[in-house]
Coordinates of C-alpha atoms in Angstrom, one line a residue:
M1 CA 58.8 109.8 -22.7
N2 CA 59.9 111.6 -25.8
T3 CA 59.2 115.4 -25.7
T4 CA 60.9 116.4 -29.0
V5 CA 61.2 114.7 -32.3
D6 CA 63.8 115.3 -35.0
Q7 CA 62.5 117.9 -37.5
A8 CA 63.0 115.7 -40.6
D9 CA 61.2 112.8 -38.9
F10 CA 58.5 115.2 -37.6
F11 CA 57.6 116.6 -40.9
K12 CA 57.7 113.2 -42.6
T13 CA 55.4 111.7 -40.0
L14 CA 53.1 114.7 -40.1
A15 CA 52.9 114.5 -43.9
E16 CA 51.9 110.8 -43.7
K17 CA 49.5 111.3 -40.8
S18 CA 46.4 110.9 -43.0
D19 CA 47.9 107.6 -44.3
G20 CA 48.4 106.1 -40.9
G21 CA 51.2 108.1 -39.5
T22 CA 51.7 107.8 -35.8
L23 CA 51.6 111.4 -34.6
R24 CA 48.5 112.0 -32.5
G25 CA 46.7 115.3 -32.2
D26 CA 45.1 117.7 -34.7
Y27 CA 47.8 119.9 -36.2
S28 CA 45.5 121.6 -38.7
L29 CA 44.7 124.5 -36.4
A30 CA 48.2 125.1 -35.1
D31 CA 49.9 128.4 -35.8
E32 CA 53.5 128.8 -37.0
N33 CA 54.7 128.1 -33.4
Y34 CA 52.5 124.9 -33.3
V35 CA 50.3 126.6 -30.7
V36 CA 46.6 125.8 -30.6
A37 CA 43.7 126.8 -28.3
Q38 CA 43.2 124.4 -25.4
N39 CA 39.4 124.4 -25.8
W40 CA 39.0 123.3 -22.3
Q41 CA 35.2 123.2 -22.7
H42 CA 35.6 120.3 -25.2
Y43 CA 36.9 117.9 -22.6
T44 CA 34.3 115.3 -21.6
E45 CA 33.3 114.3 -18.1
A46 CA 34.8 110.9 -18.9
Q47 CA 38.1 112.5 -19.6
H48 CA 38.0 114.5 -16.4
E49 CA 37.2 111.3 -14.5
L50 CA 40.2 109.6 -16.2
W51 CA 42.4 112.6 -15.2
R52 CA 41.2 112.3 -11.6
K53 CA 42.1 108.6 -11.5
L54 CA 45.5 109.3 -13.0
Y55 CA 46.1 112.2 -10.6
R56 CA 44.9 110.2 -7.5
R57 CA 47.1 107.2 -8.4
Q58 CA 50.2 109.3 -8.9
A59 CA 49.6 111.6 -5.9
Q60 CA 49.5 108.6 -3.6
L61 CA 52.9 107.5 -4.9
L62 CA 54.7 110.8 -4.3
P63 CA 55.4 110.9 -0.5
G64 CA 58.8 109.5 0.2
R65 CA 59.6 109.2 -3.6
A66 CA 59.2 112.7 -5.2
C67 CA 61.4 115.6 -4.2
D68 CA 59.9 118.0 -1.8
V69 CA 59.9 121.0 -4.2
F70 CA 57.8 119.0 -6.6
I71 CA 55.2 118.0 -4.0
D72 CA 55.0 121.5 -2.6
S73 CA 54.5 123.0 -6.1
L74 CA 51.9 120.4 -7.1
E75 CA 49.8 121.2 -4.1
R76 CA 49.7 124.9 -5.3
L77 CA 48.2 123.9 -8.6
D78 CA 44.8 122.7 -7.4
A79 CA 44.6 120.3 -10.3
A80 CA 43.2 117.2 -8.7
D81 CA 39.6 117.4 -9.7
A82 CA 39.7 118.2 -13.5
I83 CA 42.0 118.7 -16.4
P84 CA 43.5 122.2 -15.6
H85 CA 42.9 125.4 -17.5
F86 CA 46.3 126.3 -18.9
D87 CA 45.5 130.1 -18.7
R88 CA 44.8 129.9 -15.0
T89 CA 48.1 128.1 -14.4
T90 CA 49.9 130.6 -16.5
E91 CA 48.7 133.4 -14.3
A92 CA 50.3 131.8 -11.3
L93 CA 53.5 130.8 -13.2
Q94 CA 54.0 134.3 -14.5
K95 CA 53.9 135.6 -10.9
A96 CA 56.3 132.9 -9.6
T97 CA 58.9 132.5 -12.4
G98 CA 57.8 134.4 -15.5
W99 CA 56.9 131.2 -17.4
Q100 CA 53.7 130.5 -19.3
L101 CA 52.1 127.4 -20.7
V102 CA 51.3 127.1 -24.4
A103 CA 48.8 124.5 -25.7
V104 CA 50.2 122.3 -28.5
P105 CA 48.6 119.4 -30.5
G106 CA 51.3 117.0 -29.5
L107 CA 55.0 116.5 -30.3
V108 CA 56.6 119.6 -31.9
P109 CA 59.8 120.0 -34.0
D110 CA 63.1 120.5 -32.1
L111 CA 63.5 124.1 -33.3
T112 CA 60.0 125.0 -32.1
F113 CA 60.5 123.3 -28.8
F114 CA 63.8 125.0 -28.1
E115 CA 62.4 128.4 -29.1
H116 CA 59.5 128.0 -26.7
L117 CA 61.8 127.0 -23.8
A118 CA 64.3 129.8 -24.6
N119 CA 61.4 132.3 -24.2
R120 CA 60.1 130.7 -21.0
R121 CA 57.1 129.0 -22.7
F122 CA 56.4 125.4 -21.9
P123 CA 54.4 123.4 -24.5
V124 CA 51.7 121.2 -23.0
T125 CA 49.8 118.7 -25.2
V126 CA 46.1 119.2 -25.2
W127 CA 44.9 115.6 -25.7
L128 CA 44.5 113.0 -22.9
R129 CA 45.4 109.3 -23.2
E130 CA 42.7 106.7 -23.6
P131 CA 41.7 104.5 -20.6
H132 CA 43.5 101.5 -22.0
E133 CA 46.7 103.6 -21.9
F134 CA 46.4 104.3 -18.2
D135 CA 49.8 102.8 -17.3
Y136 CA 51.8 103.4 -20.5
I137 CA 51.6 105.9 -23.4
V138 CA 54.1 106.4 -26.2
E139 CA 53.7 110.1 -26.9
P140 CA 53.4 112.6 -24.0
D141 CA 49.8 113.6 -23.3
V142 CA 48.4 116.4 -21.1
F143 CA 48.8 114.4 -18.0
H144 CA 52.4 113.7 -18.5
D145 CA 53.2 117.2 -19.6
F146 CA 51.2 119.0 -16.9
F147 CA 51.5 116.7 -13.9
G148 CA 55.1 115.7 -14.6
H149 CA 56.6 119.0 -15.8
V150 CA 54.6 122.0 -14.7
P151 CA 55.1 121.8 -10.9
L152 CA 58.9 122.3 -11.1
L153 CA 58.4 125.4 -13.3
F154 CA 57.4 127.1 -10.1
N155 CA 61.0 126.6 -8.8
P156 CA 63.2 129.6 -9.9
V157 CA 66.4 127.5 -10.2
F158 CA 64.7 124.8 -12.3
A159 CA 62.8 127.3 -14.3
D160 CA 66.1 129.1 -15.2
H161 CA 67.7 125.8 -16.0
L162 CA 65.0 124.9 -18.5
Q163 CA 65.2 128.3 -20.2
Q164 CA 69.0 127.8 -20.4
Y165 CA 68.4 124.3 -21.9
G166 CA 66.2 125.9 -24.6
K167 CA 68.9 128.4 -25.5
G168 CA 71.5 125.5 -25.6
G169 CA 69.2 123.6 -27.9
L170 CA 69.1 126.4 -30.4
K171 CA 72.9 126.4 -30.4
A172 CA 73.0 122.6 -30.7
L173 CA 71.0 122.6 -33.9
K174 CA 73.9 124.6 -35.5
T175 CA 76.7 122.5 -34.0
D176 CA 75.5 118.9 -34.6
G177 CA 75.1 118.4 -30.9
L178 CA 71.4 117.6 -30.7
K179 CA 71.7 113.9 -29.9
Y180 CA 73.9 114.7 -26.9
L181 CA 71.6 117.4 -25.7
A182 CA 68.6 115.0 -26.0
R183 CA 70.4 112.6 -23.7
L184 CA 70.9 115.3 -21.2
Y185 CA 67.2 116.2 -21.2
W186 CA 66.2 112.5 -21.0
Y187 CA 68.4 111.7 -18.0
T188 CA 67.5 114.9 -16.1
V189 CA 64.2 116.6 -16.9
E190 CA 62.5 113.3 -17.8
F191 CA 64.3 110.7 -15.6
G192 CA 66.5 112.5 -13.1
L193 CA 67.0 111.6 -9.5
I194 CA 68.1 114.0 -6.7
E195 CA 69.7 113.5 -3.3
S196 CA 67.9 114.4 -0.1
P197 CA 68.6 113.9 3.6
Q198 CA 66.1 111.0 3.6
G199 CA 67.6 109.3 0.5
L200 CA 67.2 109.5 -3.2
R201 CA 64.1 111.3 -4.6
V202 CA 62.7 111.8 -8.1
Y203 CA 62.5 115.1 -10.0
G204 CA 62.2 113.7 -13.6
A205 CA 58.7 114.0 -15.2
G206 CA 58.8 110.7 -17.0
I207 CA 59.1 109.0 -13.6
L208 CA 56.8 111.3 -11.7
S209 CA 54.0 110.5 -14.1
S210 CA 54.6 106.8 -14.2
G211 CA 52.9 104.3 -12.0
G212 CA 55.6 101.7 -11.9
E213 CA 59.0 103.4 -12.5
I214 CA 58.6 105.7 -9.6
E215 CA 59.2 102.8 -7.2
H216 CA 61.6 100.8 -9.5
C217 CA 64.1 103.7 -9.9
L218 CA 64.5 104.1 -6.1
T219 CA 64.4 100.6 -4.6
N220 CA 65.2 98.1 -7.3
P221 CA 68.8 97.0 -7.0
T222 CA 69.3 96.3 -10.7
P223 CA 69.6 99.8 -12.3
R224 CA 72.7 101.9 -12.1
R225 CA 72.4 105.2 -10.0
I226 CA 75.4 107.3 -11.0
P227 CA 76.4 110.7 -9.7
F228 CA 75.7 113.4 -12.3
D229 CA 78.4 114.4 -14.8
V230 CA 77.4 116.3 -17.9
E231 CA 79.8 114.6 -20.3
R232 CA 79.0 111.1 -18.9
V233 CA 75.3 111.8 -19.3
M234 CA 75.6 113.0 -22.9
R235 CA 77.6 109.9 -23.8
T236 CA 75.0 107.5 -22.5
L237 CA 72.3 105.9 -24.7
Y238 CA 68.8 105.5 -23.2
K239 CA 65.8 103.2 -23.4
I240 CA 62.4 104.6 -24.7
D241 CA 60.3 101.4 -24.4
S242 CA 61.2 100.1 -20.9
Y243 CA 62.3 101.2 -17.5
Q244 CA 65.7 102.9 -17.5
E245 CA 68.8 100.9 -16.8
T246 CA 70.7 103.9 -15.5
Y247 CA 69.7 107.0 -13.6
F248 CA 71.9 110.0 -13.0
V249 CA 71.7 111.6 -9.5
I250 CA 72.2 115.4 -8.9
R251 CA 73.0 116.8 -5.4
D252 CA 70.5 119.6 -5.8
L253 CA 68.9 121.7 -8.5
E254 CA 71.7 124.3 -8.2
Q255 CA 74.1 121.7 -9.4
L256 CA 72.0 121.0 -12.4
F257 CA 71.8 124.7 -13.3
N258 CA 75.5 125.4 -12.7
E259 CA 76.9 122.4 -14.5
T260 CA 74.7 122.9 -17.6
A261 CA 75.4 126.6 -17.8
P262 CA 78.7 126.5 -19.8
D263 CA 78.8 126.3 -23.6
F264 CA 78.6 122.6 -24.6
T265 CA 80.4 123.0 -27.9
P266 CA 83.8 121.6 -26.5
I267 CA 81.9 118.7 -25.0
Y268 CA 80.2 117.9 -28.3
E269 CA 83.5 117.9 -30.0
S270 CA 85.0 115.6 -27.4
L271 CA 82.0 113.2 -27.6
K272 CA 82.3 112.9 -31.4
A273 CA 85.6 111.1 -30.9
Q274 CA 84.1 108.7 -28.3
E275 CA 81.8 105.7 -28.7
A276 CA 78.4 106.1 -27.1
L277 CA 77.9 104.0 -23.9
P278 CA 75.1 101.4 -23.7
A279 CA 72.4 102.4 -21.2
N280 CA 73.5 99.8 -18.5
T281 CA 77.2 100.8 -18.5
L282 CA 79.2 101.2 -15.3
L283 CA 82.7 102.5 -16.0
A284 CA 85.7 101.3 -14.0
G285 CA 86.0 103.3 -10.7
E286 CA 82.5 104.8 -11.2
M287 CA 80.3 105.1 -8.1
N288 CA 77.0 103.2 -8.2
L289 CA 74.8 104.6 -5.5
P290 CA 72.7 102.0 -3.5
P291 CA 68.9 102.0 -3.8
N292 CA 66.8 103.4 -1.0
G293 CA 66.4 100.9 1.9

């Protein structure tokens, strides 16, 4: 699930929107930071019902698959019965980790996205998918953004990591490292796995908001499950239109924070001299963790 889009591509697509461009959402009312009003009162009962169905389906899949910190935080949100009010969630987030939610019309440019994260603001799309998109959607909607991402923002370690990522993104824009940082986000925040005493668990939002991949990533013997290494992750290409062929596994959230804290500039320079790895690559001597039994 793409969360950012290259700025040049973004503005080209936005300019062509009236002529059949693919970006969804109404950008005409967005401010300079691409923030809009959520206008919660404009959601229809049919949309709230679709939200309930999506929430119910995913919530039933979480036990034994999602990491405990995600499940615990999701229960605190009280979001099962209707599309949430972002302002109410922000009140709770501010008390927990100092984060806030900002409503956006859809995908935002990289610079804007990183600036929001660096200032502990998480952009959440305001529109909800259509019923025929129940199982698959190309652009992230309010269900993906809220259900998949927001619960972990209540965890101090993950919240600090995401702010750190935003600051790293602002640096990457100046050092030609954006594609490497995008791979890191994809394989962690969106599609990351984490170890637990009971086996592998999911913490990535793209999986947590998916009806099929949440089981596939844990039990299917086909995909690679490789212990997390920053440079290895940044070197690996990813799939945007199918289940992932490789998942990277962290020991705990502290590892994610600690190993993504240093300046990535030396890694970017090293990677520029190496070929990118196809998504299904398993290097010689590399550990491939078994699926859950």
